[in-house]
PDB file of C-alpha atoms in Angstrom:
ATOM      1  CA  MET Q  23      -0.240   0.143   0.066  1.00  0.00           C
ATOM      2  CA  ASN Q  24       1.731   3.519  -0.977  1.00  0.00           C
ATOM      3  CA  VAL Q  25       1.249   5.878   2.153  1.00  0.00           C
ATOM      4  CA  GLY Q  26       3.568   8.744  -0.137  1.00  0.00           C
ATOM      5  CA  THR Q  27       6.722   9.834   1.118  1.00  0.00           C
ATOM      6  CA  ILE Q  28       7.468   8.505   4.943  1.00  0.00           C
ATOM      7  CA  LEU Q  29       9.358  11.417   7.179  1.00  0.00           C
ATOM      8  CA  PHE Q  30       9.535   8.718  10.023  1.00  0.00           C
ATOM      9  CA  GLU Q  31       9.168   5.098  10.965  1.00  0.00           C
ATOM     10  CA  LYS Q  32       8.937   3.311  14.006  1.00  0.00           C
ATOM     11  CA  THR Q  33       8.383  -0.626  14.949  1.00  0.00           C
ATOM     12  CA  GLY Q  34       8.373  -2.031  18.279  1.00  0.00           C
ATOM     13  CA  GLN Q  35       6.274  -4.130  20.958  1.00  0.00           C
ATOM     14  CA  ALA Q  36       3.687  -2.608  22.700  1.00  0.00           C
ATOM     15  CA  PRO Q  37       4.965  -2.825  26.541  1.00  0.00           C
ATOM     16  CA  SER Q  38       4.241  -6.435  28.957  1.00  0.00           C
ATOM     17  CA  PRO Q  39       1.947  -7.709  29.164  1.00  0.00           C
ATOM     18  CA  SER Q  40       1.070  -7.253  25.904  1.00  0.00           C
ATOM     19  CA  LYS Q  41       2.666  -8.973  23.132  1.00  0.00           C
ATOM     20  CA  ASP Q  42       0.752  -6.418  20.122  1.00  0.00           C
ATOM     21  CA  PHE Q  43       3.259  -5.461  17.514  1.00  0.00           C
ATOM     22  CA  HIS Q  44       3.283  -1.887  16.444  1.00  0.00           C
ATOM     23  CA  GLN Q  45       4.148   0.227  13.355  1.00  0.00           C
ATOM     24  CA  LEU Q  46       4.249   4.064  13.285  1.00  0.00           C
ATOM     25  CA  LEU Q  47       4.229   6.077  10.636  1.00  0.00           C
ATOM     26  CA  VAL Q  48       5.030   9.690   9.766  1.00  0.00           C
ATOM     27  CA  THR Q  49       4.025  11.252   6.048  1.00  0.00           C
ATOM     28  CA  GLU Q  50       3.494  14.047   4.168  1.00  0.00           C
ATOM     29  CA  LYS Q  51       0.025  14.089   5.031  1.00  0.00           C
ATOM     30  CA  GLN Q  52      -0.828  12.058   7.807  1.00  0.00           C
ATOM     31  CA  VAL Q  53       0.526   9.130  11.195  1.00  0.00           C
ATOM     32  CA  ILE Q  54      -0.456   6.469  10.839  1.00  0.00           C
ATOM     33  CA  LEU Q  55      -0.377   4.082  13.541  1.00  0.00           C
ATOM     34  CA  ARG Q  56      -0.935  -0.041  12.963  1.00  0.00           C
ATOM     35  CA  THR Q  57      -1.554  -2.505  15.176  1.00  0.00           C
ATOM     36  CA  TRP Q  58      -1.177  -6.483  14.640  1.00  0.00           C
ATOM     37  CA  ARG Q  59      -2.564  -8.683  17.062  1.00  0.00           C
ATOM     38  CA  ILE Q  60       0.073 -11.337  19.272  1.00  0.00           C
ATOM     39  CA  THR Q  61      -2.190 -13.909  20.786  1.00  0.00           C
ATOM     40  CA  MET Q  62      -2.498 -17.799  22.492  1.00  0.00           C
ATOM     41  CA  ARG Q  63      -5.762 -17.911  21.321  1.00  0.00           C
ATOM     42  CA  LYS Q  64      -6.454 -20.022  18.380  1.00  0.00           C
ATOM     43  CA  ASP Q  65      -9.816 -17.765  17.502  1.00  0.00           C
ATOM     44  CA  GLN Q  66      -7.897 -14.562  17.601  1.00  0.00           C
ATOM     45  CA  ARG Q  67      -4.637 -15.761  15.473  1.00  0.00           C
ATOM     46  CA  TYR Q  68      -5.626 -15.038  11.699  1.00  0.00           C
ATOM     47  CA  ILE Q  69      -6.900 -11.615  13.131  1.00  0.00           C
ATOM     48  CA  PRO Q  70      -5.916  -9.024  10.199  1.00  0.00           C
ATOM     49  CA  PRO Q  71      -3.698  -5.835  11.340  1.00  0.00           C
ATOM     50  CA  SER Q  72      -5.619  -2.705  12.885  1.00  0.00           C
ATOM     51  CA  GLN Q  73      -5.124   0.726  11.119  1.00  0.00           C
ATOM     52  CA  ARG Q  74      -6.007   4.124  12.125  1.00  0.00           C
ATOM     53  CA  LYS Q  75      -4.871   7.455  10.065  1.00  0.00           C
ATOM     54  CA  ILE Q  76      -5.100  11.138  11.322  1.00  0.00           C
ATOM     55  CA  PRO Q  77      -4.579  14.092   8.691  1.00  0.00           C
ATOM     56  CA  LEU Q  78      -1.424  15.978  10.376  1.00  0.00           C
ATOM     57  CA  ASP Q  79      -3.625  19.184  10.760  1.00  0.00           C
ATOM     58  CA  GLU Q  80      -5.722  16.940  13.087  1.00  0.00           C
ATOM     59  CA  PHE Q  81      -2.905  15.658  15.175  1.00  0.00           C
ATOM     60  CA  ASP Q  82      -2.320  17.758  17.566  1.00  0.00           C
ATOM     61  CA  GLU Q  83      -5.936  18.211  18.256  1.00  0.00           C
ATOM     62  CA  ASP Q  84      -6.185  13.830  18.950  1.00  0.00           C
ATOM     63  CA  THR Q  85      -5.182  13.673  22.335  1.00  0.00           C
ATOM     64  CA  MET Q  86      -5.805   9.867  23.062  1.00  0.00           C
ATOM     65  CA  PHE Q  87      -3.878   9.055  19.476  1.00  0.00           C
ATOM     66  CA  GLN Q  88      -1.034  10.638  21.016  1.00  0.00           C
ATOM     67  CA  THR Q  89      -1.477   9.309  24.479  1.00  0.00           C
ATOM     68  CA  GLU Q  90      -1.494   5.904  22.149  1.00  0.00           C
ATOM     69  CA  ILE Q  91       1.472   6.430  20.755  1.00  0.00           C
ATOM     70  CA  SER Q  92       3.341   7.876  24.160  1.00  0.00           C
ATOM     71  CA  ARG Q  93       2.175   4.638  25.730  1.00  0.00           C
ATOM     72  CA  ILE Q  94       3.748   2.254  22.975  1.00  0.00           C
ATOM     73  CA  PHE Q  95       6.576   4.341  21.814  1.00  0.00           C
ATOM     74  CA  GLY Q  96       7.122   6.597  24.561  1.00  0.00           C
ATOM     75  CA  MET Q  97       7.333  10.160  25.694  1.00  0.00           C
ATOM     76  CA  GLU Q  98      10.026  11.160  23.011  1.00  0.00           C
ATOM     77  CA  THR Q  99       9.017   9.209  19.676  1.00  0.00           C
ATOM     78  CA  LEU Q 100       5.878  11.242  20.436  1.00  0.00           C
ATOM     79  CA  ARG Q 101       7.889  14.422  20.767  1.00  0.00           C
ATOM     80  CA  LEU Q 102       9.891  13.979  17.329  1.00  0.00           C
ATOM     81  CA  VAL Q 103       6.434  13.172  16.387  1.00  0.00           C
ATOM     82  CA  HIS Q 104       4.804  16.401  16.998  1.00  0.00           C
ATOM     83  CA  GLY Q 105       7.991  17.857  16.076  1.00  0.00           C
ATOM     84  CA  ILE Q 106       7.594  16.688  12.520  1.00  0.00           C
ATOM     85  CA  VAL Q 107       3.596  17.171  12.417  1.00  0.00           C
ATOM     86  CA  CYS Q 108       4.247  21.280  13.697  1.00  0.00           C
ATOM     87  CA  LYS Q 109       7.486  21.518  12.021  1.00  0.00           C
ATOM     88  CA  ASP Q 110       8.554  22.856  15.413  1.00  0.00           C
ATOM     89  CA  TRP Q 111      11.778  21.047  15.543  1.00  0.00           C
ATOM     90  CA  LEU Q 112      13.677  23.229  18.011  1.00  0.00           C
ATOM     91  CA  ALA Q 113      11.323  23.501  20.818  1.00  0.00           C
ATOM     92  CA  ARG Q 114      10.570  19.927  20.770  1.00  0.00           C
ATOM     93  CA  LEU Q 115      13.982  19.279  21.878  1.00  0.00           C
ATOM     94  CA  PRO Q 116      14.566  18.464  25.308  1.00  0.00           C
ATOM     95  CA  LYS Q 117      14.847  21.699  27.734  1.00  0.00           C
ATOM     96  CA  ASP Q 118      19.427  20.299  28.285  1.00  0.00           C
ATOM     97  CA  ILE Q 119      19.501  20.082  24.850  1.00  0.00           C
ATOM     98  CA  LEU Q 120      18.228  23.583  23.795  1.00  0.00           C
ATOM     99  CA  ILE Q 121      20.346  24.938  26.479  1.00  0.00           C
ATOM    100  CA  LEU Q 122      23.414  23.348  25.229  1.00  0.00           C
ATOM    101  CA  ILE Q 123      22.770  24.660  21.820  1.00  0.00           C
ATOM    102  CA  ALA Q 124      21.971  28.500  22.877  1.00  0.00           C
ATOM    103  CA  GLY Q 125      25.229  28.185  25.143  1.00  0.00           C
ATOM    104  CA  PHE Q 126      26.933  28.425  21.528  1.00  0.00           C
ATOM    105  CA  LEU Q 127      24.936  31.351  20.641  1.00  0.00           C
ATOM    106  CA  ASP Q 128      26.050  35.039  20.652  1.00  0.00           C
ATOM    107  CA  LEU Q 129      24.537  36.826  23.519  1.00  0.00           C
ATOM    108  CA  VAL Q 130      22.462  39.485  21.076  1.00  0.00           C
ATOM    109  CA  ASP Q 131      21.374  35.720  19.168  1.00  0.00           C
ATOM    110  CA  ILE Q 132      20.233  34.073  22.569  1.00  0.00           C
ATOM    111  CA  ALA Q 133      18.035  37.493  23.170  1.00  0.00           C
ATOM    112  CA  ARG Q 134      16.521  37.347  19.423  1.00  0.00           C
ATOM    113  CA  LEU Q 135      15.818  32.813  19.587  1.00  0.00           C
ATOM    114  CA  GLY Q 136      14.062  34.039  23.155  1.00  0.00           C
ATOM    115  CA  SER Q 137      11.272  36.156  21.887  1.00  0.00           C
ATOM    116  CA  VAL Q 138      10.482  33.060  19.575  1.00  0.00           C
ATOM    117  CA  CYS Q 139       7.931  31.136  21.554  1.00  0.00           C
ATOM    118  CA  ARG Q 140       6.993  30.847  25.350  1.00  0.00           C
ATOM    119  CA  SER Q 141       8.922  27.551  25.628  1.00  0.00           C
ATOM    120  CA  LEU Q 142      12.582  29.137  24.452  1.00  0.00           C
ATOM    121  CA  HIS Q 143      11.692  31.878  26.224  1.00  0.00           C
ATOM    122  CA  LYS Q 144      12.359  29.798  29.761  1.00  0.00           C
ATOM    123  CA  VAL Q 145      15.327  28.560  28.055  1.00  0.00           C
ATOM    124  CA  CYS Q 146      16.979  31.538  27.615  1.00  0.00           C
ATOM    125  CA  THR Q 147      16.259  32.897  30.336  1.00  0.00           C
ATOM    126  CA  SER Q 148      17.064  30.078  32.418  1.00  0.00           C
ATOM    127  CA  ASP Q 149      20.067  29.969  35.427  1.00  0.00           C
ATOM    128  CA  LEU Q 150      21.702  27.106  34.341  1.00  0.00           C
ATOM    129  CA  LEU Q 151      22.173  28.746  30.959  1.00  0.00           C
ATOM    130  CA  TRP Q 152      23.196  31.961  32.477  1.00  0.00           C
ATOM    131  CA  LYS Q 153      25.411  30.245  34.812  1.00  0.00           C
ATOM    132  CA  ASP Q 154      27.684  28.409  32.367  1.00  0.00           C
ATOM    133  CA  ILE Q 155      27.976  31.339  30.097  1.00  0.00           C
ATOM    134  CA  PHE Q 156      28.958  33.051  33.065  1.00  0.00           C
ATOM    135  CA  VAL Q 157      31.457  30.729  34.082  1.00  0.00           C
ATOM    136  CA  ARG Q 158      32.920  30.806  30.451  1.00  0.00           C
ATOM    137  CA  HIS Q 159      33.205  34.225  30.602  1.00  0.00           C
ATOM    138  CA  CYS Q 160      34.608  35.097  34.303  1.00  0.00           C
ATOM    139  CA  ASP Q 161      38.283  33.674  34.939  1.00  0.00           C
ATOM    140  CA  THR Q 162      37.156  32.468  39.238  1.00  0.00           C
ATOM    141  CA  ILE Q 163      34.090  32.503  40.624  1.00  0.00           C
ATOM    142  CA  THR Q 164      33.796  33.600  44.630  1.00  0.00           C
ATOM    143  CA  GLN Q 165      31.095  32.115  46.933  1.00  0.00           C
ATOM    144  CA  GLU Q 166      30.415  35.560  47.387  1.00  0.00           C
ATOM    145  CA  THR Q 167      29.196  35.724  43.554  1.00  0.00           C
ATOM    146  CA  LYS Q 168      27.532  32.234  44.157  1.00  0.00           C
ATOM    147  CA  GLU Q 169      25.534  33.579  46.917  1.00  0.00           C
ATOM    148  CA  LEU Q 170      24.486  36.492  45.142  1.00  0.00           C
ATOM    149  CA  ALA Q 171      23.534  34.817  41.860  1.00  0.00           C
ATOM    150  CA  GLN Q 172      21.256  32.333  44.084  1.00  0.00           C
ATOM    151  CA  GLU Q 173      19.597  35.752  45.304  1.00  0.00           C
ATOM    152  CA  LEU Q 174      19.506  37.739  42.074  1.00  0.00           C
ATOM    153  CA  GLY Q 175      19.738  34.521  39.301  1.00  0.00           C
ATOM    154  CA  TRP Q 176      23.078  34.119  37.050  1.00  0.00           C
ATOM    155  CA  LYS Q 177      21.523  36.455  34.394  1.00  0.00           C
ATOM    156  CA  LYS Q 178      21.135  39.429  36.619  1.00  0.00           C
ATOM    157  CA  VAL Q 179      24.466  38.782  37.946  1.00  0.00           C
ATOM    158  CA  PHE Q 180      26.078  38.355  34.559  1.00  0.00           C
ATOM    159  CA  PHE Q 181      25.140  42.064  33.195  1.00  0.00           C
ATOM    160  CA  THR Q 182      25.858  43.581  36.462  1.00  0.00           C
ATOM    161  CA  ASN Q 183      29.223  45.346  35.870  1.00  0.00           C
ATOM    162  CA  LYS Q 184      32.412  45.075  37.909  1.00  0.00           C
ATOM    163  CA  ILE Q 185      32.314  47.743  40.517  1.00  0.00           C
ATOM    164  CA  GLN Q 186      28.104  47.338  40.739  1.00  0.00           C
ATOM    165  CA  LEU Q 187      28.483  43.878  41.633  1.00  0.00           C
ATOM    166  CA  GLN Q 188      31.085  45.211  44.872  1.00  0.00           C
ATOM    167  CA  VAL Q 189      28.302  46.947  45.728  1.00  0.00           C
ATOM    168  CA  GLN Q 190      25.527  44.754  45.786  1.00  0.00           C
ATOM    169  CA  MET Q 191      27.920  41.565  47.676  1.00  0.00           C
ATOM    170  CA  ARG Q 192      29.255  44.581  50.517  1.00  0.00           C
ATOM    171  CA  ARG Q 193      25.339  45.406  50.740  1.00  0.00           C
ATOM    172  CA  ARG Q 194      24.539  41.796  51.132  1.00  0.00           C
ATOM    173  CA  LYS Q 195      27.010  41.705  53.622  1.00  0.00           C
ATOM    174  CA  GLU Q 196      25.579  44.675  55.723  1.00  0.00           C
ATOM    175  CA  ARG Q 197      22.005  43.120  55.414  1.00  0.00           C
ATOM    176  CA  HIS Q 198      23.134  39.851  56.325  1.00  0.00           C
ATOM    177  CA  SER Q 199      24.996  41.811  59.788  1.00  0.00           C
ATOM    178  CA  ALA Q 200      22.231  43.839  60.010  1.00  0.00           C
ATOM    179  CA  GLU Q 201      19.942  40.710  60.424  1.00  0.00           C
ATOM    180  CA  LEU Q 202      22.232  38.388  62.491  1.00  0.00           C
ATOM    181  CA  LYS Q 203      22.460  41.915  65.356  1.00  0.00           C
ATOM    182  CA  LYS Q 204      18.466  41.173  65.138  1.00  0.00           C
ATOM    183  CA  LYS Q 205      18.370  37.975  66.483  1.00  0.00           C
ATOM    184  CA  PRO Q 206      18.125  38.032  70.350  1.00  0.00           C
ATOM    185  CA  ALA Q 207      21.421  36.763  71.850  1.00  0.00           C
ATOM    186  CA  PRO Q 208      20.526  32.860  73.238  1.00  0.00           C
ATOM    187  CA  ARG Q 209      19.446  32.802  77.156  1.00  0.00           C
ATOM    188  CA  GLU Q 210      21.042  31.574  79.241  1.00  0.00           C
ATOM    189  CA  GLU Q 211      20.168  28.954  81.415  1.00  0.00           C
ATOM    190  CA  LYS Q 212      20.517  29.275  85.075  1.00  0.00           C
ATOM    191  CA  ILE Q 213      21.767  25.782  86.636  1.00  0.00           C
ATOM    192  CA  PRO Q 214      19.771  25.215  89.979  1.00  0.00           C
ATOM    193  CA  GLN Q 215      22.061  25.496  92.686  1.00  0.00           C
ATOM    194  CA  THR Q 216      22.041  22.167  94.876  1.00  0.00           C
ATOM    195  CA  PHE Q 217      22.857  22.347  97.991  1.00  0.00           C
ATOM    196  CA  VAL Q 218      23.752  18.871 100.250  1.00  0.00           C
ATOM    197  CA  THR Q 219      23.273  19.118 103.795  1.00  0.00           C
ATOM    198  CA  GLN Q 220      24.988  16.373 105.307  1.00  0.00           C
ATOM    199  CA  THR Q 221      25.012  15.094 109.050  1.00  0.00           C
ATOM    200  CA  ASN Q 222      27.920  12.662 110.654  1.00  0.00           C
ATOM    201  CA  GLY Q 223      29.097  12.512 107.106  1.00  0.00           C
ATOM    202  CA  HIS Q 224      26.302  11.036 105.247  1.00  0.00           C
ATOM    203  CA  GLY Q 225      23.757  13.510 102.932  1.00  0.00           C
ATOM    204  CA  LEU Q 226      20.272  13.474 103.899  1.00  0.00           C
TER     205      LEU Q 226
END
């Protein structure tokens, strides 16, 4: 059966306890899921394979079909099919891969990439990305810088010049010292004095 140009194909067995065999096809016009039922029952040995087709423009709305693909082939396969169908390859990549890619871009290009969509904006403003950029641009990172980055975020620390950064650190130290002074001093526990009355060398 001619289904046209195949953009993606994957075959595999369904998760246990099922023994059914499946084939997933993505063509230029549709997504096709075929199933061959594997059973030991004699009355079901000659059941022909089932097939489900859905046009590309309807795939994104058919959550049941997506759930079935994810159940059989896994979430990564569903993500890949989504990328092919929606022609949105970059946004469908795992976050750690996107952060790695964004790390090779110039600062201007990172800003442009972050304006493409909401998911890429989250990647381009993530602390993981800007911490990596900070490490590559700075020789050393002090403990004070790390603590300041936890408060402000690595992106803000990166774009803060050295003088402003020193001011921020000094203010943080002063604020921390002031907080310590405000804390009440620990109360001293009074140890009750024990009187031992001795009579004839024996305590009563």
